[in-house]
Each structure stands twice: as C-alpha cells, then as structure tokens.
Short mmCIF file of C-alpha atoms in Angstrom, two decimals:
data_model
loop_
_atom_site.label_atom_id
_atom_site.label_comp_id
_atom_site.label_asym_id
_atom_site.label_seq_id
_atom_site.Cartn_x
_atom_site.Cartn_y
_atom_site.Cartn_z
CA UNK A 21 -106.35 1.75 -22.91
CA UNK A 22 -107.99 3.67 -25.77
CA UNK A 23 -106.15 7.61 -25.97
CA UNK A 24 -107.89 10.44 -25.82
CA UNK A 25 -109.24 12.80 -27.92
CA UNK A 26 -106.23 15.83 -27.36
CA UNK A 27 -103.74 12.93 -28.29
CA UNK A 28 -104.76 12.14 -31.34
CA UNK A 29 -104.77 15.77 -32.29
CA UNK A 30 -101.59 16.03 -30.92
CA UNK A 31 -100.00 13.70 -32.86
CA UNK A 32 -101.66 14.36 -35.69
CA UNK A 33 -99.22 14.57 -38.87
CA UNK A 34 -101.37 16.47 -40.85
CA UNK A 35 -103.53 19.03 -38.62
CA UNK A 36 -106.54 20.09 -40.33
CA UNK A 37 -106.32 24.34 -41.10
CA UNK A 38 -108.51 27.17 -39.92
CA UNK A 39 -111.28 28.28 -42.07
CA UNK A 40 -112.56 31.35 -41.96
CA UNK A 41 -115.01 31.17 -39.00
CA UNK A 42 -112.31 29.97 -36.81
CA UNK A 43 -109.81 32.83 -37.86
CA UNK A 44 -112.81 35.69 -37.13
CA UNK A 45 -113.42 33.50 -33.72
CA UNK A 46 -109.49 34.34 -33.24
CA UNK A 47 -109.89 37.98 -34.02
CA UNK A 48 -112.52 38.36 -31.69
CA UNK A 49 -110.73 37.08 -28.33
CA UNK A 50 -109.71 39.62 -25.66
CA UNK A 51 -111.96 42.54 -27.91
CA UNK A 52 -114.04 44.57 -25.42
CA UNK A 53 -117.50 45.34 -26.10
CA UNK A 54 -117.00 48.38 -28.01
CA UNK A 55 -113.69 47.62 -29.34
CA UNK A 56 -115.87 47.53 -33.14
CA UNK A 57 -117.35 51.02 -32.38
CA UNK A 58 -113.75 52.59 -31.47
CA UNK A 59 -112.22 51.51 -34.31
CA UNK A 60 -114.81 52.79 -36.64
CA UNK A 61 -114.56 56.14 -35.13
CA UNK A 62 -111.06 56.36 -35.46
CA UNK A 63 -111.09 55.23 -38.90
CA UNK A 64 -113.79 58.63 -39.37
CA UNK A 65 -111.53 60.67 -37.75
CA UNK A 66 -108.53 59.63 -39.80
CA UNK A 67 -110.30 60.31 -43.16
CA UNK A 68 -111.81 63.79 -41.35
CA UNK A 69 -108.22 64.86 -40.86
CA UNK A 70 -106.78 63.93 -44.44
CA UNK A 71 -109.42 65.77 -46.08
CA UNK A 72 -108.85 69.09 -43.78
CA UNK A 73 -105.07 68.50 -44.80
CA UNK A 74 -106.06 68.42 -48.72
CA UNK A 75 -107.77 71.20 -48.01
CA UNK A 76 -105.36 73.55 -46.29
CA UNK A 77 -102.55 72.86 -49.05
CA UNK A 78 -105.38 73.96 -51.58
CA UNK A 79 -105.80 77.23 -49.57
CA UNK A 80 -102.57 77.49 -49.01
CA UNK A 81 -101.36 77.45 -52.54
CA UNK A 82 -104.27 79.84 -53.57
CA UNK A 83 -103.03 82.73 -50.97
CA UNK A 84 -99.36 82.21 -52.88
CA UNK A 85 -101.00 82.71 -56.21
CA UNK A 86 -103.11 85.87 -55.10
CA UNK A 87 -100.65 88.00 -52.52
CA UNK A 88 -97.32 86.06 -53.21
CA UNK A 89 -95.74 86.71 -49.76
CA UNK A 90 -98.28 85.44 -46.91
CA UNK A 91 -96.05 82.14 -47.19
CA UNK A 92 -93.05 83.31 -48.40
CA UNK A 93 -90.24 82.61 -45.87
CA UNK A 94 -88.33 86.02 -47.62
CA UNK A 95 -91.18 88.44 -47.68
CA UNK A 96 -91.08 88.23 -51.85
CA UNK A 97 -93.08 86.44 -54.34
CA UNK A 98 -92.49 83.69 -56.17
CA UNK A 99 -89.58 83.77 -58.73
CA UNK A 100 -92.98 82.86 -61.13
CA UNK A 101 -94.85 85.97 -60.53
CA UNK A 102 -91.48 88.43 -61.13
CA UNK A 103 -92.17 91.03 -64.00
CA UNK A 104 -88.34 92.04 -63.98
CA UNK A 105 -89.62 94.10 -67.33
CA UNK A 106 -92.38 96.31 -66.18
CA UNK A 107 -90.76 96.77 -62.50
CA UNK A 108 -87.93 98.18 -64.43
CA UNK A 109 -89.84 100.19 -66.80
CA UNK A 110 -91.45 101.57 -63.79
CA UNK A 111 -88.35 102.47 -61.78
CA UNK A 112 -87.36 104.14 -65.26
CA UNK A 113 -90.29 106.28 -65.25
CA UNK A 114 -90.72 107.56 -62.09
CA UNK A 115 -88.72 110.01 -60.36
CA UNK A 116 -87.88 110.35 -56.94
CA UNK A 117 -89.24 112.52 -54.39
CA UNK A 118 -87.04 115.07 -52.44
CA UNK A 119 -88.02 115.92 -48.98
CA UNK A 120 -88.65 119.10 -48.40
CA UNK A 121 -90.29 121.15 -45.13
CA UNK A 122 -93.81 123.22 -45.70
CA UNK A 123 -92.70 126.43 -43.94
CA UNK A 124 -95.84 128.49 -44.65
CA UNK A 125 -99.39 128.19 -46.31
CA UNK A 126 -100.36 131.15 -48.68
CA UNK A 127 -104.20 131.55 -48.79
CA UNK A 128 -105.24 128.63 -46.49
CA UNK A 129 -108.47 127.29 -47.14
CA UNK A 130 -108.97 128.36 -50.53
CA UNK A 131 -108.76 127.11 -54.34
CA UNK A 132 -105.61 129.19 -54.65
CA UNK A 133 -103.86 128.01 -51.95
CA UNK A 134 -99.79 128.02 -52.77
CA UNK A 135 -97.29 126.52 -49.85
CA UNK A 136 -93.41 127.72 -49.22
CA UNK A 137 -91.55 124.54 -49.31
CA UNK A 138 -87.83 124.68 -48.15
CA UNK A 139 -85.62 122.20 -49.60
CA UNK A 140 -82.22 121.86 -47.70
CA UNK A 141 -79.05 123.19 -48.94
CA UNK A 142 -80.85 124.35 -52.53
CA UNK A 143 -83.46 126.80 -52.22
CA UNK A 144 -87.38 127.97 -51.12
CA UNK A 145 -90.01 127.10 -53.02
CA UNK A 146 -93.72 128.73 -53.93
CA UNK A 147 -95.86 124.83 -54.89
CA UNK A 148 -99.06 123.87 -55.42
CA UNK A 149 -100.48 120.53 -54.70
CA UNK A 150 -100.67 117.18 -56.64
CA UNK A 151 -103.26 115.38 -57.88
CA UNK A 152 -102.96 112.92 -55.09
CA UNK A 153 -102.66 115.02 -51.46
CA UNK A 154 -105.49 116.82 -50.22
CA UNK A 155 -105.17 120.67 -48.67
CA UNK A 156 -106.41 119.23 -45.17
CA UNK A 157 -103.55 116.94 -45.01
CA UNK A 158 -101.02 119.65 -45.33
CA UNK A 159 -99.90 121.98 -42.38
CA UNK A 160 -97.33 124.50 -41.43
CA UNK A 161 -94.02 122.95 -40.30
CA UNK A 162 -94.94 119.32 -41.57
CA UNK A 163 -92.15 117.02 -43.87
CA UNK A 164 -93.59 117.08 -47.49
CA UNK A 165 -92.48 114.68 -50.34
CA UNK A 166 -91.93 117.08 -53.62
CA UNK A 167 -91.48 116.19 -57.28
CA UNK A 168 -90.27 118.19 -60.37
CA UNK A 169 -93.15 118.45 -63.17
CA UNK A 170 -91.30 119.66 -66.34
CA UNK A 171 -94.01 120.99 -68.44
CA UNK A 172 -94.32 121.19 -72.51
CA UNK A 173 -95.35 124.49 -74.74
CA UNK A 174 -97.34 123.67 -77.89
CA UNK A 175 -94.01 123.07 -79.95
CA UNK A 176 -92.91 120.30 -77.72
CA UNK A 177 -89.93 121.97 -75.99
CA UNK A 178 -89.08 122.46 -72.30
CA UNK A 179 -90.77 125.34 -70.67
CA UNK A 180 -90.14 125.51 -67.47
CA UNK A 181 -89.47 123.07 -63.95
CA UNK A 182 -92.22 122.63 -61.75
CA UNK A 183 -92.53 121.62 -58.22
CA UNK A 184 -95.23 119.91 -56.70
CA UNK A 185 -96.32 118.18 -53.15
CA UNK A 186 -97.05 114.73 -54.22
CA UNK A 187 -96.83 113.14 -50.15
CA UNK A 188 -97.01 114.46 -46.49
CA UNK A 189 -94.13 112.72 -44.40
CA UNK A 190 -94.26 111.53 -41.17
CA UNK A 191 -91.88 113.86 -38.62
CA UNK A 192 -88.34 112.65 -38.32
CA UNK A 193 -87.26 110.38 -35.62
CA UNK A 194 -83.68 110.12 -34.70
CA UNK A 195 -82.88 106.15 -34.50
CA UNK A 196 -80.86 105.96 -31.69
CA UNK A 197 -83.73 107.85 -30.05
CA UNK A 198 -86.15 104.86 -31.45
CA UNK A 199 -84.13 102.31 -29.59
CA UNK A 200 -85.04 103.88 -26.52
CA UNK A 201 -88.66 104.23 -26.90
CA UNK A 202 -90.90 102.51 -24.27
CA UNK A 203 -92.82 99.02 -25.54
CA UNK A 204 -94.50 98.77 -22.46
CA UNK A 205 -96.17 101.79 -20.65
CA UNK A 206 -95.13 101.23 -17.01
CA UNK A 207 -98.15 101.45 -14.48
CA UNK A 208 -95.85 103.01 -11.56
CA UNK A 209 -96.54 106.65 -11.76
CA UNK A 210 -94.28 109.36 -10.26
CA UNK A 211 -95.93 109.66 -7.10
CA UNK A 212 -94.68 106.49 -5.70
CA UNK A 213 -91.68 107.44 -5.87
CA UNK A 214 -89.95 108.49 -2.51
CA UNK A 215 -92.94 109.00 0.06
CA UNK A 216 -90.48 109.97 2.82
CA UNK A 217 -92.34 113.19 3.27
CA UNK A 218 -96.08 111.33 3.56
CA UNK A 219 -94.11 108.59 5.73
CA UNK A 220 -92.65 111.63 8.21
CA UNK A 221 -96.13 113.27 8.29
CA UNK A 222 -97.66 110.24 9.46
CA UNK A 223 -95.04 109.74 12.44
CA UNK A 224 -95.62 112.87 13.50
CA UNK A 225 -99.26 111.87 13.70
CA UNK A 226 -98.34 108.82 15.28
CA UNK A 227 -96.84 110.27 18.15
CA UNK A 228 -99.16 112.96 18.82
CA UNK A 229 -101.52 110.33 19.33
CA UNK A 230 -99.43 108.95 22.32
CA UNK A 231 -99.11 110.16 25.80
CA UNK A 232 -95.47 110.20 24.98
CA UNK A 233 -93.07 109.19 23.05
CA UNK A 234 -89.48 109.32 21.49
CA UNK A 235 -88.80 109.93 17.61
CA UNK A 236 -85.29 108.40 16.88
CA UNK A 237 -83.25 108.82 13.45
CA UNK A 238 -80.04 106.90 13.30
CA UNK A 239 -77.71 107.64 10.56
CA UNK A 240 -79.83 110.82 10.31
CA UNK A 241 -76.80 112.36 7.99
CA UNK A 242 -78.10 109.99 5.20
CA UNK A 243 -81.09 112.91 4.88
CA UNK A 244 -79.84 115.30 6.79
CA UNK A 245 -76.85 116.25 5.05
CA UNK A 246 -75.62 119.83 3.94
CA UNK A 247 -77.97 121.00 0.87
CA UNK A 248 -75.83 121.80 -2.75
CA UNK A 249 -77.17 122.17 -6.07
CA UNK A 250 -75.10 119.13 -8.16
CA UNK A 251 -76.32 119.88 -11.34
CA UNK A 252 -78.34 117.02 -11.82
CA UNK A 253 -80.90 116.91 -9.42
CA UNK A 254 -80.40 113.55 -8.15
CA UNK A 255 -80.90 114.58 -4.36
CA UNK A 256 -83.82 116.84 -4.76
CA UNK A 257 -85.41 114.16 -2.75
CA UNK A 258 -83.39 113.54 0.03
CA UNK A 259 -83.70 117.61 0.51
CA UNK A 260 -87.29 117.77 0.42
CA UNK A 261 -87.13 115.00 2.97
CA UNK A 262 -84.79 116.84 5.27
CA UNK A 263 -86.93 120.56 5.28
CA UNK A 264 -89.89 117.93 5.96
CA UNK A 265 -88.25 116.50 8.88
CA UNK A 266 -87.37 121.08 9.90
CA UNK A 267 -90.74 121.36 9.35
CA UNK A 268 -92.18 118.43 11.77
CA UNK A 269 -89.62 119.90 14.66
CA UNK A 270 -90.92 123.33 14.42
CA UNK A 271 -94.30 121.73 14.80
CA UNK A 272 -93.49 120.32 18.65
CA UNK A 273 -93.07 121.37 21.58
CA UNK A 274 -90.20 122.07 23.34
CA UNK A 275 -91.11 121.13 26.45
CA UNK A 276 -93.92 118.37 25.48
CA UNK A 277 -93.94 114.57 26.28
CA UNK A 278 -92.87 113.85 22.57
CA UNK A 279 -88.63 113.82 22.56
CA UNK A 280 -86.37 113.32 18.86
CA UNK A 281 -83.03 111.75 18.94
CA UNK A 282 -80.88 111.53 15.97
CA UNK A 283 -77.78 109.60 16.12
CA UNK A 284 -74.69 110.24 13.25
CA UNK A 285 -70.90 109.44 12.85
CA UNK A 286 -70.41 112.50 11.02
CA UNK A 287 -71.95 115.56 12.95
CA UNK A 288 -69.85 117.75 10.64
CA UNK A 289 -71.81 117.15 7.76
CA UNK A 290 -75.24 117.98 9.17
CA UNK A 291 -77.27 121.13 7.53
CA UNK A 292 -76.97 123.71 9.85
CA UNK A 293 -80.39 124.32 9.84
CA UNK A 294 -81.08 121.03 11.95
CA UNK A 295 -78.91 122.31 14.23
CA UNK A 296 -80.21 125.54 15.36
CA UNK A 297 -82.15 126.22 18.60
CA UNK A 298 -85.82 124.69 19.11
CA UNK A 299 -84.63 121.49 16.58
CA UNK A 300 -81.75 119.52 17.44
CA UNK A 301 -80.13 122.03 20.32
CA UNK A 302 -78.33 119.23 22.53
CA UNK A 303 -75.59 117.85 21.58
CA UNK A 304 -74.32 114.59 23.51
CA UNK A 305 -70.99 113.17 22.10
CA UNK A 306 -70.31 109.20 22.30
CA UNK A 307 -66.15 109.31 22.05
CA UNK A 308 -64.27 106.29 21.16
CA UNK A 309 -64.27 103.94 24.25
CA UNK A 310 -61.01 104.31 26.75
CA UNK A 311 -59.23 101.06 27.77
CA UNK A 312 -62.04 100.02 30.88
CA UNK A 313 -64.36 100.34 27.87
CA UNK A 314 -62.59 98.67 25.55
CA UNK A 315 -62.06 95.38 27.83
CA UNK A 316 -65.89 95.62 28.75
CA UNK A 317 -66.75 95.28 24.85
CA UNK A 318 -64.08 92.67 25.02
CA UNK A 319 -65.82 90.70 27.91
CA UNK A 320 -69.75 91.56 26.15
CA UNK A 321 -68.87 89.87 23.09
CA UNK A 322 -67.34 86.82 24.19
CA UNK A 323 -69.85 86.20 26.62
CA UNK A 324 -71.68 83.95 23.85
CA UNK A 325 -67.84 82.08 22.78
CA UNK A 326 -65.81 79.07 24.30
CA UNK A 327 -63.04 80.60 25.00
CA UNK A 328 -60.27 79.66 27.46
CA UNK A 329 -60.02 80.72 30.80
CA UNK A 330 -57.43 83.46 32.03
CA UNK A 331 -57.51 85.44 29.03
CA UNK A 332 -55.83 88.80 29.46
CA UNK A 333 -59.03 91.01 28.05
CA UNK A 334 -56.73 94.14 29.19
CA UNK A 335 -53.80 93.22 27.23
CA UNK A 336 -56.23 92.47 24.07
CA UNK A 337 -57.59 96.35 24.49
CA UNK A 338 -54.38 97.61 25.30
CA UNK A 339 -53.74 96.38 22.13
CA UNK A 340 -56.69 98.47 20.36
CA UNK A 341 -56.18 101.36 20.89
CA UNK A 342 -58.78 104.10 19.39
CA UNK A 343 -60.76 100.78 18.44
CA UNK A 344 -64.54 101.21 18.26
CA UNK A 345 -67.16 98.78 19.60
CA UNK A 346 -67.05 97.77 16.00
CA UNK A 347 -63.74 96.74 15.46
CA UNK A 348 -63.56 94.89 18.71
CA UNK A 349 -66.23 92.56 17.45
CA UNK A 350 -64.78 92.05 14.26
CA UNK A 351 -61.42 91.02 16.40
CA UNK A 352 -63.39 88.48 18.18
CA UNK A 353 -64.81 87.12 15.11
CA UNK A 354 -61.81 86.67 13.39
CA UNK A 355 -60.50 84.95 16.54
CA UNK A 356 -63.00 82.17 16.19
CA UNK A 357 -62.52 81.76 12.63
CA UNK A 358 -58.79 80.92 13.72
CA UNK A 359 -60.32 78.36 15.99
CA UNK A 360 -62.61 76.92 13.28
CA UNK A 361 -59.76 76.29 10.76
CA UNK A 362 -57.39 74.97 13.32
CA UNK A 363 -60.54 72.79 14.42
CA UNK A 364 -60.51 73.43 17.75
CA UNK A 365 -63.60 74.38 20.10
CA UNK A 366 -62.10 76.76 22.36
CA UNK A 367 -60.69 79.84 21.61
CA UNK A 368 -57.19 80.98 22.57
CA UNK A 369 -55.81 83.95 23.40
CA UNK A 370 -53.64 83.02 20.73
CA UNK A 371 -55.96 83.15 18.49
CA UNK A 372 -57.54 86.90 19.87
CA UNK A 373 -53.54 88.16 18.78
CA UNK A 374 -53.64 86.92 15.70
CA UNK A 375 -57.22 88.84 14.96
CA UNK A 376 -55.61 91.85 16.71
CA UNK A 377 -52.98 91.69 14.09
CA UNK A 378 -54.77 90.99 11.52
CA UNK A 379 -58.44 93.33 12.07
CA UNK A 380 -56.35 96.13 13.81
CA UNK A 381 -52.79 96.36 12.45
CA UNK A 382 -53.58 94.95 9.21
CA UNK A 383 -56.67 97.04 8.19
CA UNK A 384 -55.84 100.01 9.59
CA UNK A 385 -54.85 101.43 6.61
CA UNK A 386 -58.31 101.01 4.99
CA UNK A 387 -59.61 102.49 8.48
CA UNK A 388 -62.99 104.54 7.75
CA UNK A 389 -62.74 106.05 11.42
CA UNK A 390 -62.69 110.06 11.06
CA UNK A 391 -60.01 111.99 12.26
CA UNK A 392 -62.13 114.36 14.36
CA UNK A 393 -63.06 110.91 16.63
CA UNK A 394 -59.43 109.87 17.33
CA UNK A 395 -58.29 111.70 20.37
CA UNK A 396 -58.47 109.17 22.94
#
C-alpha cells in the first residue's frame, strides 16, 4: 500500500524551508480586515507624539534661558545666568529705604507741594517727591518709603542731607491678624442666624387661625431665664427671644379659646416678667411622686419587661424615696441589663435591688434633683 502524501512529509529528513510568500501568508493569519489600517495609524500617532515631545523640551529650555525661574524647582535662575558682580555692585550702591508715615500735605495739588513725613523714634520731616512717585499716589496718613539724597556744592563737598519719597507702602497688617483672614467669603449672612423671634410670630399666627388651641413650651427656662448683662453678649439672643415670647402673651386674650402652658424644673430661675398677671399667672406644681406614685411608675415601666411574678413593686419604691419618674426608669433599666449579662430572660427582683443600689444609692451623690423639690 503506497503512503500518503502527509507521510512522506512527515518523515522527511530534510524539510524544504519557507520562502518569503509563505512567511507573509503566516503573518497574515488571524489579522482582521483592518488590522493594516490600525497599525498605520498608530505608527502616525507615535511619530505625532515624539515630535510634540521634541518640541516642548525646545520650549521648555527657551522659557529657562529668557525668565530663569518658570522651571526652576527653587524660584532662582540658573547658577549660569548669576552676575554675583553687578548684583553686588548694585546692593553697594543703593541705599535702603526707611519707612516713614505722610502726616500732612503742604500745598496739595500744586508744583510746590512739600509733605510732613514722621519717621519713628528720630524726627519730622518737610520732603518733596522723587523722580519716581507721582503727587496722586500720595495721601495723608499713608506708609511712605523715604531715602536720604546727600547733595554736592560746586567744590565737591557735602552740603547738606536730603530726604525724599521714593515709594508709597501698602498699610501695615499685623500677621497673626493675616492668619485669620477669611479665604472663602461665607454665603450665610447674619440674618439666619437665630429666627426664634420670626418662628414665635408665626405660631402666634398659627393659632389665631384655629378655633382653638394650646401653645406649650417645655423647658421654657432655656429662653426664659432671668436677663443679665455678661459682658459678652452671647445671650442677646435668647433675650430677644424671651421679650418676643412677653410680647406674643400680651397680644391674647385672657379669656380666648387660645391657652399657653410652659413646663420647667427650675421655676426659680424664670424672669419675673413672665410671671406677672395676664402672662403666665397660674401656677400648678408637679411634686416628686409619694410612694402610691412611685409603685405606679414602677408597674408603667415594666409593663413592656419579662419580669417574674410576685415582685414587691412597694418594697422597690419604698426603696426610692424622693425618686422622680426619671430615676425609676433608669432603675428598671439597669435591672434588665443585670438580666442580660447574667443571660437570663426574666427579670428578678434581685436584679430591681441591685439597680436600686446601684441608680439610687450609688448616684445619689451626682443627684441633679434641686433642693427646693425634695420635701416629700
């Protein structure tokens, strides 16, 4: 049986090699149709971009040779481009300027014009004007940069010391008060701050629109609090918000359908004008709950708890005494948070003693119940 063709190939000791049609056949496979097109676009764009390269380093070495600092990392020229000589020469020459204040112009707005200069701790001055500062840029009060002109007679010896305004400064700025000027210009203005007296004048709208209703303020000695002058000014606006809220009163009527409650811990510290007749003239006093109320409050917040049954609520507000409402939920709090790290679901009345000794006994030292509200 005669082999075929691939065989003999195969076993070919000597395969023939690729010319160059074959190799640009084997370039070709797997190219796209536009694979030829791409790559002479990118080869554009490559010699595009080398050329703007070349051509920025030219640029950029030209502004180096003209100004010296645009690329300089230090703000200085190149070491190349230093004239140590003349710089010193010049430093040599010229003579610094003292700064002096223009007190008062002598003939303004003529060609005779002189200016009183006073130069600290040495003396006052009658100048004239350089060559180089214009009358119109000189005013009363201003900083001025002066120089001494010595002048020369005919025989070449020193006639006299003369002053002259060669610069107007800039006023002087303290730089600690720099530090604090504004960058930004803020776009709050000082009319949104506070608002309580808009917000009060709107309530009081608000309810004279309804057939009735009640106005309540609780914590009401937050702005309604005795008036003193502190020096500083810092509750100008919680006063302006309590003659507001005088104001507003005065404006109802006593015996109309609108009613204002105000509810405060501290009645002592009210301004005694809220307190006169036609404003706030009833006074209704909420004492410190007695023991019934205290093993109510007991009962009302561990409605919502697992606690066991049996649990002597009397004893617990026996207990409490001179508690408030407050401190009675704090004890029943802390009683569950016994429960929780003992990792139990009920609560004990274990576990209500150990609050009572903890919230009461051991906090009652950091109590912030007034004296005037203990007398049950």
């Amino acid at each position: 049986m005669a082999p075929e063709p691939e065989d003999d190939i195969m076993n070919e000791k000597n395969p023939r090699p690729l010319d160059e049609d074959d190799i640009a056949l084997l370039k070709t496979y797997g190219l796209g149709p536009y694979s030829t097109s791409i790559k002479k676009v990118e080869k554009e764009i490559k010699e595009m971009a080398k050329k703007i390269n070349d051509l920025c380093a030219y640029l950029r070495c030209a502004l180096i040779l003209n100004a010296g600092i645009k690329e300089s990392d230090t703000g200085l020229a190149p070491p190349s481009q230093w004239d140590l000589v003349s710089d010193k020469q010049m430093m040599q020459e010229e003579q610094p300027l003292q700064v002096a204040r223009c007190t008062k112009i002598i003939s303004p707005n003529t060609d005779d014009a002189k200016y009183v200069i006073n130069v600290k701790q040495i003396a006052k001055f009658v100048v004239g004007l350089g060559d180089k500062v214009s009358p119109t840029d000189i005013e009363e009060g201003m900083r001025v940069g002066e120089k001494t002109i010595i002048s020369l007679d005919s025989c070449c010896s020193v006639d006299r010391n003369k002053y002259q305004i060669q610069i107007p400064l800039p006023p002087k700025i303290d730089p600690s008060v720099t530090m604090m000027t504004v960058e930004e210009k803020p776009d709050v203005t000082y009319n949104d701050v506070g608002g309580c007296k808009e917000q009060i004048e709107k309530m009081r709208e608000m309810a004279r629109s309804k057939k009735a209703c009640i106005v309540f303020f609780d914590e009401v000695d937050a702005i309604g609090g005795a008036r003193f002058d502190d020096g500083v000014g810092g509750d100008n606006e919680v006063q302006r918000t309590m003659l507001e809220i005088v104001n507003q009163l005065d404006g109802f009527d006593a015996r109309g359908n609108i009613k204002v409650l105000m509810a405060t811990n501290r009645p002592d510290t009210l301004d005694p004008a809220l307190l006169r007749p036609g404003r706030l003239d009833r006074k209704v006093e909420f004492g410190l709950p007695d023991l019934e109320g205290r093993t109510q409050i007991f009962k009302i917040h561990t409605r919502t708890m697992n606690c066991e049954r049996d649990i002597r609520f009397e004893l617990l507000a026996r207990l409490c005494p001179n508690s408030t409402g407050a401190d009675i939920r704090s004890v029943c709090t802390e009683a569950g948070m016994y429960a929780i790290r003992a990792r139990r679901k009920t609560v004990t009345e274990k576990d209500f003693l150990d609050a009572v000794n903890k919230v009461i006994k051991g906090y009652q030292k950091f109590s912030a119940t007034p004296k005037y509200m203990v007398y049950n």
